[in-house]
Every structure is written in structure tokens, then in C-alpha cells.
Amino acid sequence: MSRLDYAPKLKEIEITDIKRGLGVFVPKPERAVSFNALKNALKKAGYALDSAEINVAGVLRREGSEWWLVAAPSGQRFSLRGGEAEKLLAGVESGRKVELTGGWTTEGKGTATRETIAPRELKHVTEKSAGAGEARADDGADAANGVSFVGARFDTTPAPRRAALAESDVPVLASVPTVSAPSSSASAVAARRAPIRTSSPGLTVYKGGAVVPRLYLVKQHLGNLEVWRQVLDLSVSYTPSQRVQLEVEVPLARTSYDDGVNEGANFGLGNITLSAKYRFFRSVKTYGDRQAAARFGLELPTGKSAGPPAARLNAPEYVRQQLTPISGGLSPHFDLSFSQAGGRFIFGGNVEAVARAERDGFRLGHELRVNTDLEYVLLPRNYETPGGELFVLFETNFVRRGRGRVGGAAVEGSGATEFYVAPGLQYAAHPRFVVEGSIQLPVVRDTGPLALRTDRSVLLGVRYLF
């Protein structure tokens, strides 16, 4: 909605009741407004606009049997009809300055289009009050003319299908508000939250994106060999439409090891992954929504492939290759994800398959991953407007990995079946800024004798929407 030519900056659009889908904004006084344009913008973002109310200060004009309200400085004309129009305008002189509030809609098509107000309240405006801008505390009235739009309220709670201004990726921040978001202030709110380790079907911000740097601190072992990994993963996404999101992920990794005799470390670029997500289903309701998406990614062979030589580490080649920042070569990823939000609870899950190709004669086994995400909006307890949300998350991660390869031959004892739990916290410090963290701990580790065993994985990250 903030991308409408008459809408103010995103930070100036206020969500007043996130559960009912109510918001308030003051349009730019020099621009003409359109109910249909607002309705279509919300529709593109996945919401249904039920009704809108507008408050306008301007000059009344009577033309034949019709009444019009002319706002300055835009000069836009509003037709007054229905509601309490006849009662409120009885005895009022043409040319009188007033402040009028009522239901707002667009009537007609093409050149016959007109903005219409069904007034329910009318106030007479004196030159003194208009010039001082006292019609309303937040009116933004032009001091010279004393007339302009002083507010508009939109309500996205139609019946029977009620559409709250939230996406299930955050209550929203999921729905309570999501990470898939409309191009309005509510969309920014809804999109700022998402699972941490589970793929989300949300699309972040429509015609915008997100920058997500994450730091992974991983501890692994295999017999006497101790391994520590520090991975900085930078993800940048952009959402060009209400159904599609594009993303690039760039990892940098440092790996150190110690087997009690030898120790060492290496640093390098990991495999860059390009992906595209398509959200094929979304159903919104009051204070909740459901959505599903498919994602295809391609892991490029860009990372450092050389592991420590046998002279530095007395271990099989397959073990030494696992100390590089890559898992193989060119590898396609396919992912299906689903989420459902209602009230303070959000649930999501995804299934992902990875087919790995060899690089320099090495690759890990093909993978099947199944993840789940359960979230609860802990704070604030009285959730009326977006901002300052604290989410408690509990995620699970199942990984089934087949046999890897070295030198073109399958490696016995390289497969693994693992199950992890990952409690975490996510704090929405600002509609555009989220801080998050979780720790992943093993519950089941059925790994072969040549597969590194993960003891813990700490994740710290931030999300910034643009």
C-alpha cells in the first residue's frame, strides 16, 4: 500500500488493530486518492479490502441536486451521497469549509469514475482552526488552505472470509502476523517474522526484500577428531510479485580441527545457492492465515574444495574432505513448505530433497530433510499493534543422507540418519528489523563410522527488510 502514489512513507502508516485488520494513514495532500487503487494494492498483497473510512477537510459545493466536497491543495472532488448525507447537509450553505468523515468507495468506470463518501459526521471548520491545523492532531493540513486529507482507515475484515492485515510468517510479524508480505505497513510487519531453520512459504515484502546475515557455530566430532565450524551465511532476497521470491545465499566458513596429535584450520567460500520460491496457495482469515510454496534452488560449485592433506591429518580421505566448506558440486534443491497461523500460535513444516553432484571426486550423499516449526507469540500480552513481538520457537530437523563418494566410488559407512530439536527466540525490534537465535541439539544420530557427528549448532542472526 505504501507504493501507491498518494500513500505516505511506510513508517507513517499505522496499524491500529492487527487482529481486526485496521490501519490509519494520512495521504499526501497534493495527490488524489482512489479507493479502487487501495483495494487492488491490498488484493495483490493477498488481502481482501472490506471497507474504508476517510476523513477529509475541504469546501462544500452544491451542483444541482448533488453535493460535492472539494479538497485542497489537490482539488479532488468527492461525491456525497447515502449514509447521513441528507440529514447532515440540511441547511448547510454551498462554499462552507467543513471536515467530513464517512464511508469511502469508488463508483463508476473509466471517465465516469468518482470517489464517493457516505458521510456520518460533519464538522464546520473556521478559518482560525483551519489555519492553525487544529482539525485533528495528526491531520497534516495545509496551513495556507486549511484543507487536506486528514486520515483514512481501512478495514480488511470482510465476512464470511475475514482478511486480517497479517501474514502467517509473524502474527505476522505471522497472523498474528508472516515472512510473505503485502506492500503495506501491515505487510512489513507480517513479513518480518519467519522460522529460523524451517523453510517458510512466506515471501517477505512484496516489491521489496530482505537481507539476512546469520552466524552458525557448529561443534562436531568423530572418534578423537574434534571439529569446530564458524559459518557466516549472507542471504539476500527480493519479491517482484505477490507469488514469487528470488534469493541468493553466500556462505563463508572457517573450519578448525584437532585429533590430539595434529591440529589445523582452513577458511574459504562455500557453495553459493540461487533459488526461486513460488507461493501457490494462501488463505487469510482474522488473526491468522495458511499458505504453501514450492522452491527450487541450485547450489553452484563455487566453494573451496581442498581439504587438509594426509600429512596434516591422519584420517581417511572422505573424513578429510568433510572439513571443507562444501558438500559437493552442482546440486539442485527442491522444497515444499506449508505454514498455518492462528491467534498466538504458528505452525509450519517443509520437506526438502537435495541431489548432490561430485566435485573433484567428492560429494556427501543425497539428502532428504523434513523440518517442523512451532511458534508462540509470548509478548506483548495485549497484542493490538505490531512491534516489539517476542516469539518462542521450537523446531525439529530430520536428515536422511545416503552414501557419499570419493574418487568416483561409493564410500561405505558414510550415510547418516539424524534427528535434532532446536529451541529458539525471535524478537521483532522494529517492523523492519528482527533479531533471532536458536541452538540445535541431537536426539538421534545413526551415523556411519566415516560421517562427522554434530554435537550442537548455535545460530545467531538478524533480518532487515527493505
Coordinates of C-alpha atoms in Angstrom, one line a residue:
M1 CA 0.0 0.0 0.0
S2 CA 2.9 2.3 0.7
R3 CA 3.7 2.1 -3.0
L4 CA 0.5 3.9 -4.0
D5 CA 1.4 7.4 -5.4
Y6 CA -0.8 9.0 -2.7
A7 CA 0.3 6.9 0.2
P8 CA 2.8 8.3 2.8
K9 CA 6.1 6.6 3.7
L10 CA 5.8 3.2 5.2
K11 CA 6.7 4.3 8.7
E12 CA 3.8 6.8 8.6
I13 CA 1.2 4.1 8.1
E14 CA -0.1 2.9 11.4
I15 CA -1.7 -0.5 12.2
T16 CA -4.2 0.2 15.0
D17 CA -5.7 -3.2 15.4
I18 CA -3.8 -6.1 14.0
K19 CA -6.4 -8.7 14.9
R20 CA -9.2 -6.9 13.1
G21 CA -7.0 -5.6 10.3
L22 CA -7.5 -1.9 11.0
G23 CA -5.0 0.7 9.9
V24 CA -4.8 4.5 9.6
F25 CA -2.8 6.7 7.3
V26 CA -2.7 10.3 6.1
P27 CA -2.5 10.5 2.3
K28 CA -0.2 13.0 0.6
P29 CA -2.3 16.2 0.5
E30 CA -1.3 17.1 -3.1
R31 CA -2.3 13.8 -4.6
A32 CA -5.8 12.5 -5.5
V33 CA -6.8 9.3 -3.7
S34 CA -8.6 6.2 -5.0
F35 CA -10.5 3.5 -3.1
N36 CA -10.1 1.1 -6.0
A37 CA -6.4 1.7 -6.2
L38 CA -6.1 0.9 -2.4
K39 CA -8.3 -2.2 -2.9
N40 CA -6.2 -3.5 -5.8
A41 CA -3.0 -2.9 -4.0
L42 CA -4.1 -4.9 -1.0
K43 CA -5.5 -7.6 -3.3
K44 CA -2.1 -8.0 -5.0
A45 CA -0.6 -8.5 -1.5
G46 CA -3.1 -11.2 -0.7
Y47 CA -5.8 -9.3 1.2
A48 CA -9.4 -8.5 0.7
L49 CA -10.5 -4.9 1.5
D50 CA -13.9 -4.9 3.1
S51 CA -14.4 -1.2 3.7
A52 CA -12.6 2.0 4.2
E53 CA -13.5 5.2 6.0
I54 CA -12.0 8.6 5.1
N55 CA -11.8 12.0 6.8
V56 CA -11.5 15.0 4.5
A57 CA -11.3 18.7 5.1
G58 CA -12.5 20.8 2.2
V59 CA -15.1 23.1 0.7
L60 CA -18.7 22.0 0.1
R61 CA -20.1 22.7 -3.4
R62 CA -23.8 22.1 -4.4
E63 CA -24.3 21.5 -8.1
G64 CA -28.0 21.0 -8.9
S65 CA -29.3 18.3 -6.5
E66 CA -25.8 16.9 -5.8
W67 CA -23.3 17.8 -3.1
W68 CA -19.6 17.7 -3.6
L69 CA -16.6 18.1 -1.3
V70 CA -13.5 19.7 -2.9
A71 CA -10.2 19.1 -1.1
A72 CA -7.2 21.4 -1.4
P73 CA -4.5 21.5 -2.5
S74 CA -5.2 18.5 -4.7
G75 CA -8.6 19.9 -5.8
Q76 CA -10.0 16.4 -5.8
R77 CA -13.8 16.2 -5.8
F78 CA -15.8 13.7 -3.6
S79 CA -19.5 13.0 -4.3
L80 CA -21.5 13.0 -1.1
R81 CA -24.4 10.5 -1.0
G82 CA -26.0 7.8 1.1
G83 CA -25.4 7.4 4.8
E84 CA -26.5 10.5 6.7
A85 CA -25.8 12.9 3.8
E86 CA -29.3 14.5 3.5
K87 CA -29.6 14.9 7.3
L88 CA -26.0 16.3 7.8
L89 CA -26.1 18.7 4.8
A90 CA -29.6 20.1 5.5
G91 CA -29.3 23.9 5.9
V92 CA -25.6 23.9 5.1
E93 CA -24.5 26.6 2.6
S94 CA -22.5 25.9 -0.5
G95 CA -19.0 27.2 -0.2
R96 CA -18.7 26.3 3.5
K97 CA -15.5 24.8 4.8
V98 CA -16.1 21.5 6.7
E99 CA -14.3 18.4 7.9
L100 CA -16.3 15.3 6.9
T101 CA -15.9 11.7 7.9
G102 CA -17.7 8.7 6.3
G103 CA -17.5 5.5 4.3
W104 CA -15.4 5.7 1.2
T105 CA -15.7 3.9 -2.1
T106 CA -15.1 4.3 -5.9
E107 CA -18.1 4.4 -8.2
G108 CA -18.4 4.1 -12.0
K109 CA -15.8 3.1 -14.6
G110 CA -13.5 4.9 -17.0
T111 CA -14.1 8.6 -17.3
A112 CA -17.3 8.3 -15.2
T113 CA -15.3 7.2 -12.1
R114 CA -15.9 9.2 -9.0
E115 CA -14.8 8.9 -5.4
T116 CA -17.8 8.8 -3.1
I117 CA -18.3 9.4 0.6
A118 CA -21.3 8.3 2.6
P119 CA -20.9 10.9 5.4
R120 CA -21.7 10.0 9.1
E121 CA -20.1 13.1 10.8
L122 CA -19.7 16.7 9.7
K123 CA -17.8 19.5 11.5
H124 CA -17.7 23.1 10.5
V125 CA -14.1 24.5 10.1
T126 CA -13.3 28.1 11.0
E127 CA -10.5 30.0 9.3
K128 CA -8.7 30.1 12.6
S129 CA -8.9 26.4 13.3
A130 CA -8.0 25.5 9.7
G131 CA -5.1 27.8 9.5
A132 CA -3.7 26.5 12.8
G133 CA -4.1 23.0 11.6
E134 CA -6.3 22.0 14.6
A135 CA -8.9 19.9 12.8
R136 CA -7.1 16.9 14.2
A137 CA -3.8 16.4 16.0
D138 CA -2.4 14.3 13.1
D139 CA -4.2 16.0 10.3
G140 CA -1.3 17.3 8.3
A141 CA -3.5 20.1 6.9
D142 CA -2.0 22.7 4.7
A143 CA -1.6 25.9 6.8
A144 CA -2.4 28.2 3.9
N145 CA -5.5 26.5 2.7
G146 CA -6.6 24.7 5.9
V147 CA -7.9 21.8 3.9
S148 CA -6.4 18.4 3.0
F149 CA -7.0 14.7 3.8
V150 CA -6.6 14.2 7.4
G151 CA -6.9 10.5 7.7
A152 CA -8.2 7.3 6.2
R153 CA -9.0 4.0 7.9
F154 CA -9.0 0.7 6.1
D155 CA -10.7 -2.5 7.4
T156 CA -9.8 -5.9 5.9
T157 CA -12.3 -8.0 7.9
P158 CA -14.9 -9.0 5.4
A159 CA -17.5 -11.7 6.1
P160 CA -17.5 -14.6 5.8
R161 CA -13.9 -14.6 4.6
R162 CA -12.2 -12.2 7.0
A163 CA -8.7 -11.0 6.0
A164 CA -6.6 -9.6 8.7
L165 CA -3.6 -7.4 7.8
A166 CA -1.2 -10.1 8.8
E167 CA 0.7 -12.9 7.2
S168 CA 1.3 -16.1 8.9
D169 CA 5.0 -15.5 8.9
V170 CA 4.8 -13.4 12.0
P171 CA 1.4 -13.0 13.8
V172 CA 2.8 -11.6 11.3
L173 CA 5.1 -10.3 12.0
A174 CA 2.6 -14.4 11.2
S175 CA -1.0 -13.6 11.6
V176 CA -0.9 -12.8 14.2
P177 CA 1.0 -11.7 11.5
T178 CA 4.1 -13.8 8.2
V179 CA 7.5 -14.0 6.1
S180 CA 5.2 -13.2 3.0
A181 CA 4.1 -9.8 3.0
P182 CA 1.9 -7.2 1.5
S183 CA 3.2 -3.9 0.2
S184 CA 1.7 -2.0 3.1
S185 CA 2.8 -1.2 6.6
A186 CA 1.0 -4.3 7.7
S187 CA 2.9 -6.3 5.1
A188 CA 6.2 -5.2 6.5
V189 CA 5.0 -6.2 9.9
A190 CA 3.8 -9.5 8.7
A191 CA 6.8 -10.4 6.8
R192 CA 9.4 -9.6 9.4
R193 CA 9.0 -13.0 11.2
A194 CA 9.8 -16.4 9.8
P195 CA 11.0 -19.8 11.0
I196 CA 14.7 -19.9 11.8
R197 CA 15.7 -23.4 10.5
T198 CA 12.5 -24.4 8.7
S199 CA 11.7 -23.1 5.2
S200 CA 8.9 -20.6 5.2
P201 CA 6.3 -20.3 2.4
G202 CA 6.2 -16.6 3.1
L203 CA 7.5 -14.1 0.6
T204 CA 9.0 -11.3 2.8
V205 CA 8.0 -7.9 1.4
Y206 CA 6.1 -7.6 -1.9
K207 CA 8.2 -5.5 -4.3
G208 CA 10.9 -5.4 -1.6
G209 CA 13.2 -7.8 0.0
A210 CA 15.3 -8.8 2.9
V211 CA 19.0 -9.0 4.0
V212 CA 19.6 -11.9 6.4
P213 CA 23.1 -12.4 7.8
R214 CA 23.5 -15.5 10.0
L215 CA 26.3 -16.9 12.0
Y216 CA 26.5 -20.7 12.7
L217 CA 28.7 -22.0 15.5
V218 CA 28.9 -25.8 15.0
K219 CA 30.7 -28.4 17.1
Q220 CA 31.3 -31.9 15.6
H221 CA 33.4 -34.9 16.3
L222 CA 34.5 -38.4 15.0
G223 CA 36.4 -40.5 17.5
N224 CA 39.3 -38.4 18.7
L225 CA 38.8 -35.8 16.0
E226 CA 37.2 -32.6 17.2
V227 CA 35.9 -30.1 14.7
W228 CA 34.6 -26.5 15.1
R229 CA 32.9 -24.6 12.3
Q230 CA 32.1 -20.9 12.1
V231 CA 29.9 -20.2 9.1
L232 CA 28.8 -16.7 8.1
D233 CA 25.9 -17.0 5.8
L234 CA 24.5 -14.0 3.9
S235 CA 21.2 -14.3 2.2
V236 CA 19.5 -11.6 0.1
S237 CA 16.0 -12.0 -1.2
Y238 CA 13.7 -9.9 -3.5
T239 CA 10.0 -10.3 -4.1
P240 CA 9.0 -8.9 -7.5
S241 CA 5.4 -10.2 -7.3
Q242 CA 2.8 -11.4 -4.8
R243 CA 3.7 -15.1 -5.7
V244 CA 7.4 -15.2 -6.4
Q245 CA 10.5 -14.6 -4.4
L246 CA 14.2 -14.7 -5.6
E247 CA 17.1 -15.4 -3.3
V248 CA 20.9 -15.7 -3.3
E249 CA 22.8 -17.3 -0.4
V250 CA 26.5 -16.8 0.1
P251 CA 28.4 -18.7 2.9
L252 CA 31.9 -18.1 4.2
A253 CA 33.3 -20.8 6.5
R254 CA 36.2 -21.3 8.9
T255 CA 36.8 -24.9 10.0
S256 CA 39.4 -25.9 12.6
Y257 CA 40.2 -29.4 13.8
D258 CA 42.3 -31.2 16.5
D259 CA 42.8 -35.0 16.8
G260 CA 45.1 -34.8 19.8
V261 CA 48.2 -35.1 17.6
N262 CA 47.6 -32.7 14.7
E263 CA 45.6 -29.5 14.5
G264 CA 44.8 -27.0 11.8
A265 CA 42.3 -24.7 10.2
N266 CA 41.1 -23.5 6.8
F267 CA 38.9 -20.7 5.6
G268 CA 37.1 -20.3 2.4
L269 CA 34.0 -19.5 0.4
G270 CA 31.2 -22.2 0.4
N271 CA 28.9 -23.0 -2.5
I272 CA 26.6 -20.1 -3.5
T273 CA 22.9 -21.1 -3.8
L274 CA 20.4 -19.4 -6.1
S275 CA 16.7 -20.1 -5.5
A276 CA 13.2 -19.1 -6.6
K277 CA 10.1 -19.6 -4.5
Y278 CA 6.6 -19.8 -5.8
R279 CA 3.7 -19.4 -3.4
F280 CA 0.8 -21.4 -4.9
F281 CA -1.7 -21.3 -2.0
R282 CA -2.8 -18.7 0.5
S283 CA -5.9 -18.3 2.6
V284 CA -6.3 -15.5 5.1
K285 CA -8.6 -15.1 7.9
T286 CA -9.0 -12.9 11.0
Y287 CA -5.8 -13.1 13.1
G288 CA -4.4 -16.0 11.0
D289 CA -3.6 -17.5 7.6
R290 CA -2.5 -20.6 5.8
Q291 CA 0.0 -20.7 2.9
A292 CA 2.1 -23.1 0.9
A293 CA 5.0 -22.7 -1.5
A294 CA 7.4 -24.6 -3.7
R295 CA 11.1 -23.6 -4.0
F296 CA 13.8 -24.7 -6.4
G297 CA 17.4 -23.9 -5.7
L298 CA 20.7 -24.6 -7.5
E299 CA 23.9 -24.9 -5.4
L300 CA 26.8 -23.7 -7.5
P301 CA 30.3 -25.2 -7.3
T302 CA 31.9 -22.0 -6.1
G303 CA 33.4 -23.1 -2.7
K304 CA 36.8 -24.2 -1.7
S305 CA 37.2 -27.9 -2.4
A306 CA 40.7 -28.7 -0.9
G307 CA 40.7 -30.5 2.5
P308 CA 43.8 -31.0 4.7
P309 CA 46.3 -33.4 3.2
A310 CA 47.0 -36.8 4.8
A311 CA 50.4 -35.4 6.0
R312 CA 48.5 -32.9 8.2
L313 CA 45.7 -35.2 9.4
N314 CA 45.8 -38.9 9.7
A315 CA 42.3 -39.7 8.6
P316 CA 40.6 -41.3 5.6
E317 CA 40.2 -39.0 2.6
Y318 CA 36.4 -38.9 2.9
V319 CA 36.8 -37.6 6.5
R320 CA 39.3 -35.0 5.4
Q321 CA 37.1 -33.8 2.6
Q322 CA 34.3 -33.2 5.1
L323 CA 36.5 -30.4 6.6
T324 CA 36.0 -28.3 3.5
P325 CA 33.2 -25.7 3.3
I326 CA 31.4 -27.6 0.6
S327 CA 29.3 -30.8 0.3
G328 CA 29.9 -31.5 -3.3
G329 CA 29.4 -29.8 -6.7
L330 CA 26.5 -28.6 -8.7
S331 CA 23.4 -29.6 -6.6
P332 CA 19.7 -29.0 -7.2
H333 CA 17.4 -28.4 -4.2
F334 CA 13.6 -28.9 -4.2
D335 CA 11.5 -27.8 -1.3
L336 CA 7.8 -27.8 -0.4
S337 CA 6.7 -25.7 2.6
F338 CA 3.5 -25.0 4.5
S339 CA 2.5 -22.8 7.4
Q340 CA -0.6 -22.1 9.4
A341 CA -1.1 -19.3 11.9
G342 CA -4.0 -18.6 14.3
G343 CA -4.0 -16.4 17.3
R344 CA -0.7 -16.6 19.0
F345 CA 0.3 -19.9 17.5
I346 CA 2.1 -20.6 14.3
F347 CA 2.9 -24.0 12.8
G348 CA 5.0 -24.8 9.8
G349 CA 6.9 -27.5 8.1
N350 CA 8.8 -28.3 5.0
V351 CA 10.2 -31.3 3.0
E352 CA 13.4 -30.8 1.0
A353 CA 15.4 -33.1 -1.3
V354 CA 19.0 -32.4 -2.4
A355 CA 20.7 -34.3 -5.2
R356 CA 24.4 -33.8 -4.9
A357 CA 27.0 -34.0 -7.7
E358 CA 30.7 -34.7 -7.3
R359 CA 33.3 -32.0 -7.3
D360 CA 37.0 -33.0 -7.6
G361 CA 35.9 -36.6 -6.9
F362 CA 34.0 -35.9 -3.7
R363 CA 30.4 -35.4 -2.5
L364 CA 28.3 -36.1 0.5
G365 CA 25.3 -38.4 0.0
H366 CA 22.0 -37.2 -1.5
E367 CA 19.7 -35.8 1.3
L368 CA 16.1 -35.8 2.4
R369 CA 15.2 -33.2 5.1
V370 CA 12.0 -32.9 7.0
N371 CA 11.6 -29.9 9.3
T372 CA 8.8 -28.6 11.6
D373 CA 8.3 -25.2 13.3
L374 CA 6.1 -24.4 16.2
E375 CA 5.9 -20.8 17.4
Y376 CA 4.2 -18.8 20.1
V377 CA 3.9 -15.1 20.5
L378 CA 5.0 -14.6 24.0
L379 CA 5.0 -10.8 24.1
P380 CA 3.2 -8.4 24.1
R381 CA 0.4 -9.9 26.0
N382 CA -2.1 -7.3 24.8
Y383 CA -1.4 -7.6 21.1
E384 CA -3.2 -4.7 19.3
T385 CA -0.5 -3.1 17.1
P386 CA 2.7 -4.5 15.5
G387 CA 6.1 -4.0 17.1
G388 CA 8.1 -5.5 20.0
E389 CA 7.0 -9.1 19.5
L390 CA 8.9 -11.8 21.2
F391 CA 8.5 -15.3 19.6
V392 CA 9.3 -18.6 21.3
L393 CA 10.2 -21.2 18.7
F394 CA 10.6 -25.0 18.8
E395 CA 11.9 -26.6 15.6
T396 CA 12.7 -30.2 14.7
N397 CA 15.0 -31.3 11.9
F398 CA 15.2 -34.8 10.4
V399 CA 18.0 -35.6 7.9
R400 CA 18.5 -38.8 5.9
R401 CA 21.7 -38.8 4.0
G402 CA 22.8 -41.6 1.6
R403 CA 26.3 -42.8 0.9
G404 CA 28.9 -40.3 -0.2
R405 CA 31.5 -40.7 -2.9
V406 CA 35.3 -40.2 -3.2
G407 CA 37.2 -40.7 -6.4
G408 CA 34.0 -41.8 -8.2
A409 CA 33.4 -44.7 -5.8
A410 CA 30.7 -45.0 -3.1
V411 CA 32.0 -44.9 0.5
E412 CA 30.7 -47.5 2.9
G413 CA 29.9 -46.1 6.3
S414 CA 29.3 -42.5 5.1
G415 CA 25.5 -42.4 5.4
A416 CA 23.5 -41.0 8.3
T417 CA 20.0 -40.7 9.8
E418 CA 19.7 -37.8 12.3
F419 CA 17.0 -36.1 14.2
Y420 CA 17.5 -32.7 16.1
V421 CA 15.5 -30.3 18.2
A422 CA 16.1 -26.6 18.1
P423 CA 14.6 -24.2 20.6
G424 CA 14.9 -20.6 19.8
L425 CA 13.8 -17.0 20.3
Q426 CA 13.0 -14.2 17.8
Y427 CA 12.5 -10.6 18.7
A428 CA 11.0 -8.0 16.3
A429 CA 12.8 -4.9 17.5
H430 CA 11.3 -2.9 14.6
P431 CA 8.9 -3.6 11.7
R432 CA 12.0 -3.9 9.5
F433 CA 14.4 -5.5 11.9
V434 CA 14.4 -8.8 13.7
V435 CA 16.9 -10.5 15.9
E436 CA 16.9 -14.3 16.3
G437 CA 18.8 -17.2 17.7
S438 CA 18.5 -20.9 18.3
I439 CA 20.5 -24.0 19.4
Q440 CA 20.2 -27.3 17.6
L441 CA 20.8 -30.4 19.7
P442 CA 20.9 -34.1 18.6
V443 CA 18.2 -36.6 19.7
V444 CA 19.0 -39.4 17.2
R445 CA 22.4 -39.8 15.5
D446 CA 22.6 -43.0 13.5
T447 CA 25.7 -42.2 11.5
G448 CA 28.2 -44.3 9.7
P449 CA 31.8 -44.6 11.0
L450 CA 33.1 -42.1 8.5
A451 CA 30.4 -39.4 8.9
L452 CA 31.1 -36.5 11.3
R453 CA 28.7 -36.4 14.2
T454 CA 27.2 -33.0 15.1
D455 CA 27.1 -32.2 18.8
R456 CA 25.5 -28.8 18.7
S457 CA 24.8 -26.0 16.3
V458 CA 24.2 -22.4 17.6
L459 CA 22.6 -20.0 15.1
L460 CA 22.6 -16.2 15.6
G461 CA 21.1 -13.9 13.0
V462 CA 19.2 -10.7 12.1
R463 CA 16.7 -9.9 9.4
Y464 CA 16.5 -6.4 7.7
L465 CA 13.6 -5.7 5.3
F466 CA 14.0 -3.1 2.5

